[in-house]
Coordinates of C-alpha atoms in Angstrom, one line a residue:
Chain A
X1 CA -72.0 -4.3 -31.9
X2 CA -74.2 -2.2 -30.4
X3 CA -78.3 -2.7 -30.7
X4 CA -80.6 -0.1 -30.4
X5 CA -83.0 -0.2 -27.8
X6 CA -86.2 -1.4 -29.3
X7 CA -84.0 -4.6 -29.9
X8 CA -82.8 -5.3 -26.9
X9 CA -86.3 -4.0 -25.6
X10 CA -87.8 -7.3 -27.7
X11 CA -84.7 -9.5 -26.0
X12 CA -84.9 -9.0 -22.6
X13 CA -88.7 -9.3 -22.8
X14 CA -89.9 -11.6 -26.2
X15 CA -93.4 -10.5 -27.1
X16 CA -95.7 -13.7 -27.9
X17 CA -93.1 -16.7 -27.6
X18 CA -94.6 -20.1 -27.8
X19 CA -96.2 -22.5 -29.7
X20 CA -99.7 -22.8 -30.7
X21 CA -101.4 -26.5 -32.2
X22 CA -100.0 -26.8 -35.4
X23 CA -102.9 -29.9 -36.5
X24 CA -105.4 -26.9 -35.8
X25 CA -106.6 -26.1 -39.2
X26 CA -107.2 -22.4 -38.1
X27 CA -103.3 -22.2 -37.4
X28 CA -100.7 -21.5 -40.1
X29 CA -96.9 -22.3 -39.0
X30 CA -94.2 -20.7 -40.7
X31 CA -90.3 -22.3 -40.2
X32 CA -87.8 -20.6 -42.3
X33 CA -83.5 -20.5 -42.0
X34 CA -81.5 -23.7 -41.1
X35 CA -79.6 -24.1 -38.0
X36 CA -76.2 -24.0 -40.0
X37 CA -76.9 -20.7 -41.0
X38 CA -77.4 -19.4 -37.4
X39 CA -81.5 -18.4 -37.9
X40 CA -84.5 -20.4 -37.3
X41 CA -87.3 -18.8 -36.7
X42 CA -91.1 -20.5 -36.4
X43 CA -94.0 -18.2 -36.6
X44 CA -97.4 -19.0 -36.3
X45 CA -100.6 -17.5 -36.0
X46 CA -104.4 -18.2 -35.5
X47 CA -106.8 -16.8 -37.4
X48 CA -110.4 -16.6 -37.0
X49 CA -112.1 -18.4 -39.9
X50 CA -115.2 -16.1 -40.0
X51 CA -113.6 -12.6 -39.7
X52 CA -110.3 -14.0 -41.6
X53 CA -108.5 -11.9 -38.3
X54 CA -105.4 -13.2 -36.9
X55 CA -106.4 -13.6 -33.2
X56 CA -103.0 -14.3 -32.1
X57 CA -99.8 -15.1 -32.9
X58 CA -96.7 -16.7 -31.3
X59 CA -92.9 -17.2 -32.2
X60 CA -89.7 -19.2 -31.0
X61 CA -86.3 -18.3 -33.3
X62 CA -83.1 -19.5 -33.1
X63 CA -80.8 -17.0 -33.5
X64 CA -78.9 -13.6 -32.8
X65 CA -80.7 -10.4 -30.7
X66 CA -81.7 -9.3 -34.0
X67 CA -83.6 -12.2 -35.3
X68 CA -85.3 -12.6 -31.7
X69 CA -86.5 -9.1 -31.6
X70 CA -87.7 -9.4 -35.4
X71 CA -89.8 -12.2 -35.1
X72 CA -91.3 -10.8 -31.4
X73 CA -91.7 -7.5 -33.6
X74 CA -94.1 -9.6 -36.1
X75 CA -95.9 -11.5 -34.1
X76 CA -97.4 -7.6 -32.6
X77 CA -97.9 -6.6 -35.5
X78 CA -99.8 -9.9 -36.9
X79 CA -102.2 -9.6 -34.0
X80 CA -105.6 -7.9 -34.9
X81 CA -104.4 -7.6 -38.6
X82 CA -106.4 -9.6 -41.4
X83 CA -104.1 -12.1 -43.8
X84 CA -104.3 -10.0 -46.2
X85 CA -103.0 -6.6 -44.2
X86 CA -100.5 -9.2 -42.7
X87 CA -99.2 -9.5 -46.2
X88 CA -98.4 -6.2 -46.7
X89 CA -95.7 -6.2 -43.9
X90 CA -92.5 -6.2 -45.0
X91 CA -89.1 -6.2 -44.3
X92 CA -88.0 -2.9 -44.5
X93 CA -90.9 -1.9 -41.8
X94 CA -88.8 -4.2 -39.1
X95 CA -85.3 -2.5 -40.3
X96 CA -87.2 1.1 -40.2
X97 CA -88.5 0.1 -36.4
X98 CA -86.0 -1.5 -35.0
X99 CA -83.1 0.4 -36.4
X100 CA -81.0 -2.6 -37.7
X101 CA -78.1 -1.9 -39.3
X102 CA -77.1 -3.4 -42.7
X103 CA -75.3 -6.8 -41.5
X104 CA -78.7 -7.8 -39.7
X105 CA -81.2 -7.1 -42.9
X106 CA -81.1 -10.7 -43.5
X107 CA -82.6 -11.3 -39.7
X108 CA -85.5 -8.8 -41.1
X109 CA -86.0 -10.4 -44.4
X110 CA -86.4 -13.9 -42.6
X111 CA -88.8 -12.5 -40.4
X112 CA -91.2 -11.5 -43.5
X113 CA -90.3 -15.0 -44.7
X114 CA -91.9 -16.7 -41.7
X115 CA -95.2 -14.1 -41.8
X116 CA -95.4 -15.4 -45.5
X117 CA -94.7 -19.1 -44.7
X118 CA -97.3 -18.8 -41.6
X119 CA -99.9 -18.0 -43.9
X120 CA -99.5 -20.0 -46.9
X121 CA -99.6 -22.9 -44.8
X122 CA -102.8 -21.7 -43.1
X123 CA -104.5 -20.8 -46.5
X124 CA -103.0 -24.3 -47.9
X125 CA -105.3 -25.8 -44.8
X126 CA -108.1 -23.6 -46.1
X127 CA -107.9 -25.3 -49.2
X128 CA -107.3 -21.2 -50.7
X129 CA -105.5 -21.3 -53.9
X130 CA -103.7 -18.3 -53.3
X131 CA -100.3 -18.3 -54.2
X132 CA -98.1 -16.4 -51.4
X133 CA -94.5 -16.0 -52.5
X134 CA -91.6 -15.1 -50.2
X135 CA -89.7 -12.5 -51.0
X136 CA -86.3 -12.9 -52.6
X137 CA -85.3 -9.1 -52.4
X138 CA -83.2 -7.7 -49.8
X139 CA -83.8 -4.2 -48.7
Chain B
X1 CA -66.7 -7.4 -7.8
X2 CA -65.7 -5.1 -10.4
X3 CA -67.9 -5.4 -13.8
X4 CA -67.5 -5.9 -16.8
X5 CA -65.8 -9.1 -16.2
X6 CA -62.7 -9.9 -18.5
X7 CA -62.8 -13.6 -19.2
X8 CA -61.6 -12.9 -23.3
X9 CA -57.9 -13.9 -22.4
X10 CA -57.2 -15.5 -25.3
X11 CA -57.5 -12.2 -27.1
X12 CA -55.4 -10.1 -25.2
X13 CA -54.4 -9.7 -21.3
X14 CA -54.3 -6.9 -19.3
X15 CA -51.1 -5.4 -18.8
X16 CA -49.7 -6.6 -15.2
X17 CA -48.7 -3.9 -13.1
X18 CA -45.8 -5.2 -12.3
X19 CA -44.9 -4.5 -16.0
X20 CA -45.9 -1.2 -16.5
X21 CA -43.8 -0.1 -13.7
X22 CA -40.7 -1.7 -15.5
X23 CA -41.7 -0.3 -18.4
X24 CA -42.1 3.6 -17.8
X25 CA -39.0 4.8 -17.0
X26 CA -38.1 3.5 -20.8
X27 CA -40.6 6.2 -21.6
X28 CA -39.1 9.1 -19.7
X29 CA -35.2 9.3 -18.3
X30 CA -34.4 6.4 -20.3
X31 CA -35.6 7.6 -23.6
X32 CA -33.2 6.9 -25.7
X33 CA -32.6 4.4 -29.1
X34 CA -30.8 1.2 -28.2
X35 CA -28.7 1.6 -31.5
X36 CA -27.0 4.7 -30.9
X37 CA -23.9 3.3 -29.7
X38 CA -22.2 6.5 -28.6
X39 CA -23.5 7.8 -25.3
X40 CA -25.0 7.2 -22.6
X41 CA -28.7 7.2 -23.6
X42 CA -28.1 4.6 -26.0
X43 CA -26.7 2.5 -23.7
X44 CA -29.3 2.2 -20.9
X45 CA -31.5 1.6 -23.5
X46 CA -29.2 -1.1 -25.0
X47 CA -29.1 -2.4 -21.6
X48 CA -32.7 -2.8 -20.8
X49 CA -32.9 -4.3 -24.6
X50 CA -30.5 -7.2 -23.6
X51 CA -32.1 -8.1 -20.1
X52 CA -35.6 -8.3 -21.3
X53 CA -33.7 -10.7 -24.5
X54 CA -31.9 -12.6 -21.5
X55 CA -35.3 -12.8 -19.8
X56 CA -37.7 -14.4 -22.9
X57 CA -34.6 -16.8 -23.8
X58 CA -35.0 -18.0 -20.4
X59 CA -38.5 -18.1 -20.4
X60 CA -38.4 -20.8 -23.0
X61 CA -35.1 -22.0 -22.8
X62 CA -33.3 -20.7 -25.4
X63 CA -29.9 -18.7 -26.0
X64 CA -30.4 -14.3 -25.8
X65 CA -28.5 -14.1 -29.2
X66 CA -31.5 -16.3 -30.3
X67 CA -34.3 -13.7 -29.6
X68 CA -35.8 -11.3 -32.7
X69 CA -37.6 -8.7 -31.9
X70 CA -40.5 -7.7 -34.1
X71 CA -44.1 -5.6 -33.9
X72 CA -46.0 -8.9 -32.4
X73 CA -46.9 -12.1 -33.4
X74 CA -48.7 -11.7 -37.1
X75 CA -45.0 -9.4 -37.8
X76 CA -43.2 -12.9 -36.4
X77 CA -45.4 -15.5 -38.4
X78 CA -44.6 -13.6 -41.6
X79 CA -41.4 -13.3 -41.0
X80 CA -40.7 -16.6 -39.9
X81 CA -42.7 -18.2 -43.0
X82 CA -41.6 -16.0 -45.7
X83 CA -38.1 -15.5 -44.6
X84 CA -37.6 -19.2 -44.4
X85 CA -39.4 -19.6 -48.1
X86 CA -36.9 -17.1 -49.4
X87 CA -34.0 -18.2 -48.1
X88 CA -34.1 -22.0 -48.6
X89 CA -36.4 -21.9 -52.0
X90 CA -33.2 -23.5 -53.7
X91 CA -34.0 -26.3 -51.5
X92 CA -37.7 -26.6 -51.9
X93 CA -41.0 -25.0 -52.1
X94 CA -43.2 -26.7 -49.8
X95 CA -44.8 -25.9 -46.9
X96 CA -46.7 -27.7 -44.7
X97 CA -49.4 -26.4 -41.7
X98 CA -52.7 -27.3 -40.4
X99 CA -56.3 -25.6 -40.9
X100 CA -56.6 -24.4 -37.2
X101 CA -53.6 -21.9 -37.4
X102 CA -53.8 -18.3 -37.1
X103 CA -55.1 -16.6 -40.2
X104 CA -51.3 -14.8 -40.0
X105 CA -49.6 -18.3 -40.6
X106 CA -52.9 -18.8 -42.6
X107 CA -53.2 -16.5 -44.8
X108 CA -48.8 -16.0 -45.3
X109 CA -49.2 -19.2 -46.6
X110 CA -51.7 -18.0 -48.9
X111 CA -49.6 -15.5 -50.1
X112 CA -46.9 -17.4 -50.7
X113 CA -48.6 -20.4 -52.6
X114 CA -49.2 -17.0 -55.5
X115 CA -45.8 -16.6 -55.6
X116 CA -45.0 -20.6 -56.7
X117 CA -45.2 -22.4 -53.2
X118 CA -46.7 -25.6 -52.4
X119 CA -48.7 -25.7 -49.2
X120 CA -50.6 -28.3 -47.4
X121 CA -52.8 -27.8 -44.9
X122 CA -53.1 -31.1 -42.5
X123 CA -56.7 -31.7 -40.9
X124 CA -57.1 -32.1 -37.4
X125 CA -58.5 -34.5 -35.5
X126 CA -62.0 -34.4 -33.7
X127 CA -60.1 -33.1 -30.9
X128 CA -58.1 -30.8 -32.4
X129 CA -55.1 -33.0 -32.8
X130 CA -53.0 -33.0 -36.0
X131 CA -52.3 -36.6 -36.6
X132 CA -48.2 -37.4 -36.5
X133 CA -48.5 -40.1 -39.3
X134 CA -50.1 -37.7 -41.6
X135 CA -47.6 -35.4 -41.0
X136 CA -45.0 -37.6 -42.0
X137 CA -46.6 -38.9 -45.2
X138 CA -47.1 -35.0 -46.3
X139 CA -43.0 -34.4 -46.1
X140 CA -41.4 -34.6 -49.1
X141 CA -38.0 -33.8 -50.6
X142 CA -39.3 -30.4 -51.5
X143 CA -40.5 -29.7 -48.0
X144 CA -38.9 -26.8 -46.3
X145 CA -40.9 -25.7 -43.3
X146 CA -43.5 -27.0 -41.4
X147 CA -45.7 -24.6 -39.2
X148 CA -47.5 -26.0 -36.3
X149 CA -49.2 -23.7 -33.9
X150 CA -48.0 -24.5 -30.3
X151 CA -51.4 -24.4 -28.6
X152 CA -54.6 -23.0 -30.5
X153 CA -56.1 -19.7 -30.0
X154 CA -59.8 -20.7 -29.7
X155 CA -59.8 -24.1 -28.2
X156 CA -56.7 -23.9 -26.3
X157 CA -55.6 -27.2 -27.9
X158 CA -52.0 -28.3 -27.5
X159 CA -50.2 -29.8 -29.9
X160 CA -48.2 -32.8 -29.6
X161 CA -45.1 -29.9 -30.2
X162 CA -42.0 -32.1 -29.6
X163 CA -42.9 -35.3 -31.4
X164 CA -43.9 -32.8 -34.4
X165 CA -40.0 -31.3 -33.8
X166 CA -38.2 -34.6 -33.9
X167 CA -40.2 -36.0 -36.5
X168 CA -39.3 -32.4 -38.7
X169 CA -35.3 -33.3 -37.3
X170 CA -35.0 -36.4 -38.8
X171 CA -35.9 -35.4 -42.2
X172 CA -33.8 -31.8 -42.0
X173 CA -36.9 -30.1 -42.2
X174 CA -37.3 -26.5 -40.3
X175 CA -39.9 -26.2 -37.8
X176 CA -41.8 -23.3 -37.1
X177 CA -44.4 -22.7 -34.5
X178 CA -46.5 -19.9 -33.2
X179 CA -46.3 -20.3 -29.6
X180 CA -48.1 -17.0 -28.7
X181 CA -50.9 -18.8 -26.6
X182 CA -48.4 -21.5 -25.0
X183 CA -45.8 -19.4 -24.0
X184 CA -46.0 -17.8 -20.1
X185 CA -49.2 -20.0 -19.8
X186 CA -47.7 -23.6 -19.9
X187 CA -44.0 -24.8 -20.0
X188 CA -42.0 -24.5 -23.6
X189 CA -38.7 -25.3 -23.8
X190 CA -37.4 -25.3 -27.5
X191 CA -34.9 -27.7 -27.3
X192 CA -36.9 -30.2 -25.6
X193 CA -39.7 -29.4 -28.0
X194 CA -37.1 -29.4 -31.1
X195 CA -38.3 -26.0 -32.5
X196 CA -36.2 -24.3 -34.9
X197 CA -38.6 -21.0 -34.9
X198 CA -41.4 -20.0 -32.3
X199 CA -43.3 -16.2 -32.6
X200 CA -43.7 -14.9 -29.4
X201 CA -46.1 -11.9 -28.4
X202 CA -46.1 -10.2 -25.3
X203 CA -49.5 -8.7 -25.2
X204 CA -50.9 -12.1 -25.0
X205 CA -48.8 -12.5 -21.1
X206 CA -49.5 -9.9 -19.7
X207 CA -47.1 -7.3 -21.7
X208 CA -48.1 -4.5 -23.8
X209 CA -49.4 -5.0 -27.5
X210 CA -47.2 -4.0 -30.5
X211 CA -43.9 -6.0 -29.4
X212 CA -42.9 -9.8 -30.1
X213 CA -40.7 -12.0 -30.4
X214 CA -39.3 -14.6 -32.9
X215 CA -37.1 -17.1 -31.5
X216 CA -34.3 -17.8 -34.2
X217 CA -32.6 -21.2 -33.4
X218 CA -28.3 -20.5 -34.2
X219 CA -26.8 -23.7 -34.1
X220 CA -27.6 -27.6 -35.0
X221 CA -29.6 -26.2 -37.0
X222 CA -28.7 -22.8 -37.8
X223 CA -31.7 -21.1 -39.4
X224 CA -31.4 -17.9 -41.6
X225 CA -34.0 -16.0 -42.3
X226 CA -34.7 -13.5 -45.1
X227 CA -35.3 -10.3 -43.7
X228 CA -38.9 -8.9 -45.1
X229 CA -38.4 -5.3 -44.5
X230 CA -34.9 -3.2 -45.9
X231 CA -33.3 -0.8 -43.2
X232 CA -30.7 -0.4 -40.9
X233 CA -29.9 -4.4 -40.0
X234 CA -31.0 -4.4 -37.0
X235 CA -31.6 -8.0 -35.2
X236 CA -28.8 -9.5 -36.6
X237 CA -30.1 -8.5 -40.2
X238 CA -33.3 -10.2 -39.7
X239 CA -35.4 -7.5 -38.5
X240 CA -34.3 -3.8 -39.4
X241 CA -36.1 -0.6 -37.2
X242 CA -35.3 1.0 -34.2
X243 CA -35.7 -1.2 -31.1
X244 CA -39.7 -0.5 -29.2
X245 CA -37.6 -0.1 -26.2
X246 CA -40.2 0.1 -23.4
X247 CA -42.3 -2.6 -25.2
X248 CA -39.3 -5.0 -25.4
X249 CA -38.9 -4.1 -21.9
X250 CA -42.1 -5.0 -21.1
X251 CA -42.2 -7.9 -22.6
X252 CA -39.1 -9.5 -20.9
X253 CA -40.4 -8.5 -17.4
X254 CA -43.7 -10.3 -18.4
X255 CA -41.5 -13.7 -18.8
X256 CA -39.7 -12.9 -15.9
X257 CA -43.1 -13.1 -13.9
X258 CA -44.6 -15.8 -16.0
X259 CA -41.5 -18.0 -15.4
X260 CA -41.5 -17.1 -11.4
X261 CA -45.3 -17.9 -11.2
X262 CA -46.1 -20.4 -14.0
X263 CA -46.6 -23.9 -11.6
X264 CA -48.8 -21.8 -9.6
X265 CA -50.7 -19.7 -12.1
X266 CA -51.8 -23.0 -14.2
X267 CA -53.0 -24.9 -11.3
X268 CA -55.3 -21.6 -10.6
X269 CA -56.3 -21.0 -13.8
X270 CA -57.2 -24.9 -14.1
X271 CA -59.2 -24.8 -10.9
X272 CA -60.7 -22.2 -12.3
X273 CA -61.4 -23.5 -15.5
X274 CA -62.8 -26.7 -14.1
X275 CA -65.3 -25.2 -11.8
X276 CA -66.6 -23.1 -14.9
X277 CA -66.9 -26.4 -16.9
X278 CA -68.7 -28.3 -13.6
X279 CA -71.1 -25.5 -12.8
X280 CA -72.4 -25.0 -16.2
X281 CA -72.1 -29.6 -17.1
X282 CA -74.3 -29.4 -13.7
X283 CA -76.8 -26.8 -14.8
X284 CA -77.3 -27.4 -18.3
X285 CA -78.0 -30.4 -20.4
X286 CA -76.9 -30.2 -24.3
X287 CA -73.7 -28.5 -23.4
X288 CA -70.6 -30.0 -25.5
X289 CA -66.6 -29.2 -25.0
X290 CA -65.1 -28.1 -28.0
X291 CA -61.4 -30.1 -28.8
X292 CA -59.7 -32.2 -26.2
X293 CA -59.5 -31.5 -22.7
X294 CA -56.9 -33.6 -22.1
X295 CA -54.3 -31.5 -24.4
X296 CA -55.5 -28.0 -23.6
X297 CA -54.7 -24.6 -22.2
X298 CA -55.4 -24.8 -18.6
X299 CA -57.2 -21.4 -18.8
X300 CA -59.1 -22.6 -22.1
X301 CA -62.9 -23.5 -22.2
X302 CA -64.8 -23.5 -25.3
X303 CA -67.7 -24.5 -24.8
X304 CA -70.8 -25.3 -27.0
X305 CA -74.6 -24.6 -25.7
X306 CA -76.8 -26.4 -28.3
X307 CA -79.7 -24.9 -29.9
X308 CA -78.5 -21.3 -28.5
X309 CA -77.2 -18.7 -31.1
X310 CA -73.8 -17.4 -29.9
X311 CA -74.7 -13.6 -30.5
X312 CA -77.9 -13.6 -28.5
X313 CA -75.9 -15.9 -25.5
X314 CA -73.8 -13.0 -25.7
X315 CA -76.2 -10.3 -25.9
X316 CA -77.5 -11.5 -22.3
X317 CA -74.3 -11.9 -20.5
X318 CA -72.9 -8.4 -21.9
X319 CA -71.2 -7.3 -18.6
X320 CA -68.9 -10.2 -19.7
X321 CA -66.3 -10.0 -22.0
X322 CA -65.7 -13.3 -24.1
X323 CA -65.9 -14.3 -27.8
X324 CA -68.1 -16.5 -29.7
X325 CA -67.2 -18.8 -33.0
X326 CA -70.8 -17.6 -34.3
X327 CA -70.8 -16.3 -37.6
X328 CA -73.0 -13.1 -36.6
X329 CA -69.5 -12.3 -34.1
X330 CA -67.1 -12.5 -36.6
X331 CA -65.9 -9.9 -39.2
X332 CA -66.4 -12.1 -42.1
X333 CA -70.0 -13.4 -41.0
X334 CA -68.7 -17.1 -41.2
X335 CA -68.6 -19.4 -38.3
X336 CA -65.2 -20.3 -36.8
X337 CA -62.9 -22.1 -39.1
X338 CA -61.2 -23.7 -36.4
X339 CA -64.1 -25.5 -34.9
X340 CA -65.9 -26.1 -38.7
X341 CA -61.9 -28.1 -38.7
X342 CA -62.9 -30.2 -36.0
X343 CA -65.9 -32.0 -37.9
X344 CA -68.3 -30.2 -35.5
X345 CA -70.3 -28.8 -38.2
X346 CA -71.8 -25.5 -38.2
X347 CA -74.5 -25.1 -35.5
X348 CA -72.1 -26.2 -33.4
X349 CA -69.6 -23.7 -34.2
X350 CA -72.7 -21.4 -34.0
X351 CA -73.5 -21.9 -30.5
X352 CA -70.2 -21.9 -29.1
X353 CA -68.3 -19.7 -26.6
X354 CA -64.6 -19.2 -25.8
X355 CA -63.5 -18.6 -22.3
X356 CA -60.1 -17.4 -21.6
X357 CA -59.2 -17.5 -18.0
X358 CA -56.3 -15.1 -17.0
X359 CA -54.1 -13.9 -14.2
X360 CA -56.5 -11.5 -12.7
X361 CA -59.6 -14.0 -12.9
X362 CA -61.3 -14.7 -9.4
X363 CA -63.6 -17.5 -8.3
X364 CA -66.2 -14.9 -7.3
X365 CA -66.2 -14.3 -11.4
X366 CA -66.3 -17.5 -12.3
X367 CA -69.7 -18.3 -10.1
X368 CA -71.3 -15.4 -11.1
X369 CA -70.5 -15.6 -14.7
X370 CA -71.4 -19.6 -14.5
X371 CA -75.1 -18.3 -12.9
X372 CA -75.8 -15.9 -15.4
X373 CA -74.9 -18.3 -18.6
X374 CA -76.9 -21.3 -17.2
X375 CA -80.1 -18.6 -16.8
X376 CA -79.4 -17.1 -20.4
X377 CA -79.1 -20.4 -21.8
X378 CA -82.4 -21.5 -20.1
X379 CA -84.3 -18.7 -21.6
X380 CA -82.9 -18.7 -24.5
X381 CA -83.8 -22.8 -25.2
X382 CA -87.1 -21.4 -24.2
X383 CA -87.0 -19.2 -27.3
X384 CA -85.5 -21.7 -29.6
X385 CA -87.5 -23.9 -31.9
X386 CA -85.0 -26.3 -32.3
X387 CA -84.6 -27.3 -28.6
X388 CA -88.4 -27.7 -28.4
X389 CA -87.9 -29.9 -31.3
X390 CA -85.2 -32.0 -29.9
X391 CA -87.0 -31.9 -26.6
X392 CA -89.9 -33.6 -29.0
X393 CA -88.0 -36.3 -30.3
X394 CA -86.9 -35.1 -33.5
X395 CA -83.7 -35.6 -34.8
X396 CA -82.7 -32.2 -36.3
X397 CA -80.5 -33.9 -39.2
X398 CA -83.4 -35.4 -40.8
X399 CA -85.1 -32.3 -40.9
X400 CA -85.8 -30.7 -44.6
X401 CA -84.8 -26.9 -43.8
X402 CA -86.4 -24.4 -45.9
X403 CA -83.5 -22.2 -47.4
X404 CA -84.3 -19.0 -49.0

């Protein structure tokens, strides 16, 4: 197969890989996919309390070029953005900018899964009531 | 060092030079169809037909008049398969193989179990060993065939061919094997090995693709075979269609060599194989070999590196050629079948990687592809979640995994 170059940009060089302190209760961690399926991915991210920003934002993913460079992909993105603009990023915006090509969707919609997962669990540490639901469509 | 490195044997070899050479004048002055009967052209094509039968009988010790030519080896395991479940369905119906074979034993199976067959599929083993005693509980009265792949395309295994043969003699069942990965890489001999039916392929020993082999046992027992395609009765009726002369050729020349150089070529490709498995045991913890080692290929090594995707392993060593059993590799986006058969479970078969060591291999490639992998796989691990996990203690089994 051949990858287009923003993804094998993100897997020769991983943007934000890591692991920040999951007891903090200013970090949400997101873990989605199962190992017999081929995907992990973690995501997590820091926010700032008062300003509600995500300060930073790390990743580690098991799992083809694809779902490596969508996960580095969202943690850019996350930084600087507020939960609630972080929210708004779906799926289709990793397909659109990293050119994947239909058998590798899934790697994209995992991606959003772990931005979604990352936050409920911070807002679940917040004690927020907000529901945040992962999405079941597929682009 | 030339790149890209070819270390995908398993799937197909280059064509050894020696070969080709044998092989092009069947393109040019010698041209013509080894059927016509009445000149000269017909006759030099005849005569490079029967040498290159004379040379694959040897090759596996077997009788010319008991060589088939076909299209290659998916055109030989049909036509073994189907022609025996034609011609001896007054006897029975059943049919018994193992879940590691070659979807084209595979899936003929398949076919034929729409049309009123029985077929049973033995398990294998942890290591990729069909178990004899099994075997001879599955045989019945009705049992017709049994089709056990010599040696396996992605692990390399070998199976225990010869006690499988005797143990098919004694109750006057026909045995079948696709020996396309064994033959010209380890020593077959089918009346040592008691087989009644092996496919050949040359492609897969360094002869051209699109020309094989079935080897058609004629006496003690004689097998008959219902011919799957109508025509001219070609190949003793079994095969009808006008002789690929060059390919055939080909393909006898490349037994020629492989019997000439086999003692010499395994020991190489062992050293070789070996030093692979060394260098990356000695760089790399977590790294697991995939079927027995002890009944294998000698140019096989599959190889799994835990908590590293297959794709992405590949995606960092992409000036060389190999395959993975990861499902994002395959056509049908499932993990190899062949290791999901050995127990191994499917982040195994995930992070695994099939080495085929060939002819034209070099130590040079072998330390240089060895350096690379360990660094991949070591940047990688830092990527993964799940070997920071294990590196924490936690045993990934217990771990409740979100599905979506």
């Amino acid at each position: 197969m051949a990858y287009s170059d923003k993804v094998l940009d993100h897997y020769n060089n991983p943007r934000n890989v890591g692991s920040l302190d999951r007891a903090s209760s200013s970090v949400g961690t997101g873990m989605v996919g199962a190992p017999e399926c081929g995907d992990v991915m973690k995501l997590q991210i820091q926010v700032n309390d008062a300003t509600g920003i995500i300060e930073d934002a790390k990743f580690k993913t098991f799992g083809c070029g694809s779902a490596i460079a969508s996960s580095s992909l969202a943690t850019e993105w996350l930084k600087g953005k507020s939960v609630d603009e972080a929210l708004q990023i779906k799926n289709t915006d990793i397909v659109n900018e990293l050119s994947l090509p239909p058998v590798k969707i899934h790697c994209s919609v995992l991606a959003e899964d772990a931005i979604k997962a990352a936050i409920s669990d911070y807002r679940k540490k917040q004690g927020s009531d907000v529901a945040v639901t992962a999405a079941q469509t597929v682009a | 060092m030339k790149s890209p490195i070819y270390l995908d044997n398993h799937a197909t070899t280059r064509t050894d030079p020696r070969v080709l050479e044998a092989m092009l004048p069947y393109f040019t002055e010698n041209f013509g169809n080894a059927a016509s009967r009445n000149h000269e052209f017909g006759w030099t094509a005849e005569q490079g037909v029967e040498k290159a039968r004379k040379q694959i009988a040897s090759l596996i010790g077997a009788n010319a008049k008991e060589i088939i030519f076909t299209s290659g080896a998916t055109e030989s395991d049909n036509l073994a398969i189907k022609g025996v479940a034609e011609m001896y369905a007054e006897k029975g119906n059943h049919i018994i193989t193992a879940a590691t074979e070659h979807k084209a034993v595979l899936d003929t199976c398949k076919k034929l179990e729409k049309h009123g067959y029985r077929v049973t599929y033995l398990p294998v083993q942890g290591d990729g060993l069909i178990d004899l005693q099994m075997l001879k509980e599955a045989i019945t009265d009705k049992t017709i065939l049994v089709s056990i792949m010599y040696a396996n395309n992605e692990i390399g295994v070998v199976q225990p061919v010869a006690e499988i043969g005797k143990l098919c003699r004694e109750r006057g069942v026909l045995f079948h094997s696709d020996a396309v990965q064994a033959i010209g890489k380890i020593p077959v001999d089918v009346n040592a090995d008691n087989i009644d039916i092996a496919s050949i392929t040359a492609h897969k020993l360094y002869g051209p693709k699109g020309v094989g082999a079935l080897y058609v046992r004629r006496r003690s027992p004689r097998v008959q075979l219902t011919a799957q395609m109508d025509g001219g009765g070609h190949e003793r009726g079994m095969r009808s269609g006008t002789l690929n002369v060059p390919g055939i050729v080909g393909l006898g020349e490349a037994c020629a060599i492989a019997q000439r150089e086999l003692a010499q070529e395994m020991e190489r490709t062992r050293a070789l194989r070996d030093r692979l498995r060394a260098r990356l045991e000695a760089g790399l913890d977590e790294v697991y070999v995939n079927g027995s080692m002890e009944h294998r290929l000698p140019g096989n090594l599959n190889i799994s590196f835990a908590y590293v995707e297959g794709e992405s392993l590949l995606m960092g060593i992409n000036d060389v050629a190999v395959s993975s059993g990861s499902a994002c590799t395959s056509a049908t986006l499932e993990p190899s079948y062949v290791l999901k058969a050995l127990g191994l479970g499917d982040d195994i078969a995930h992070s695994s990687i099939r080495f085929g060591i060939g002819r034209f291999n070099t130590q040079e490639e072998i330390d240089y592809v060895s350096d690379k992998l360990i660094d991949v796989v070591r940047k990688l691990r830092e990527l993964s979640p799940l070997y920071e996990m294990f590196k924490e203690g936690i045993d990934l089994s217990t771990v409740q995994w979100a599905h979506d």
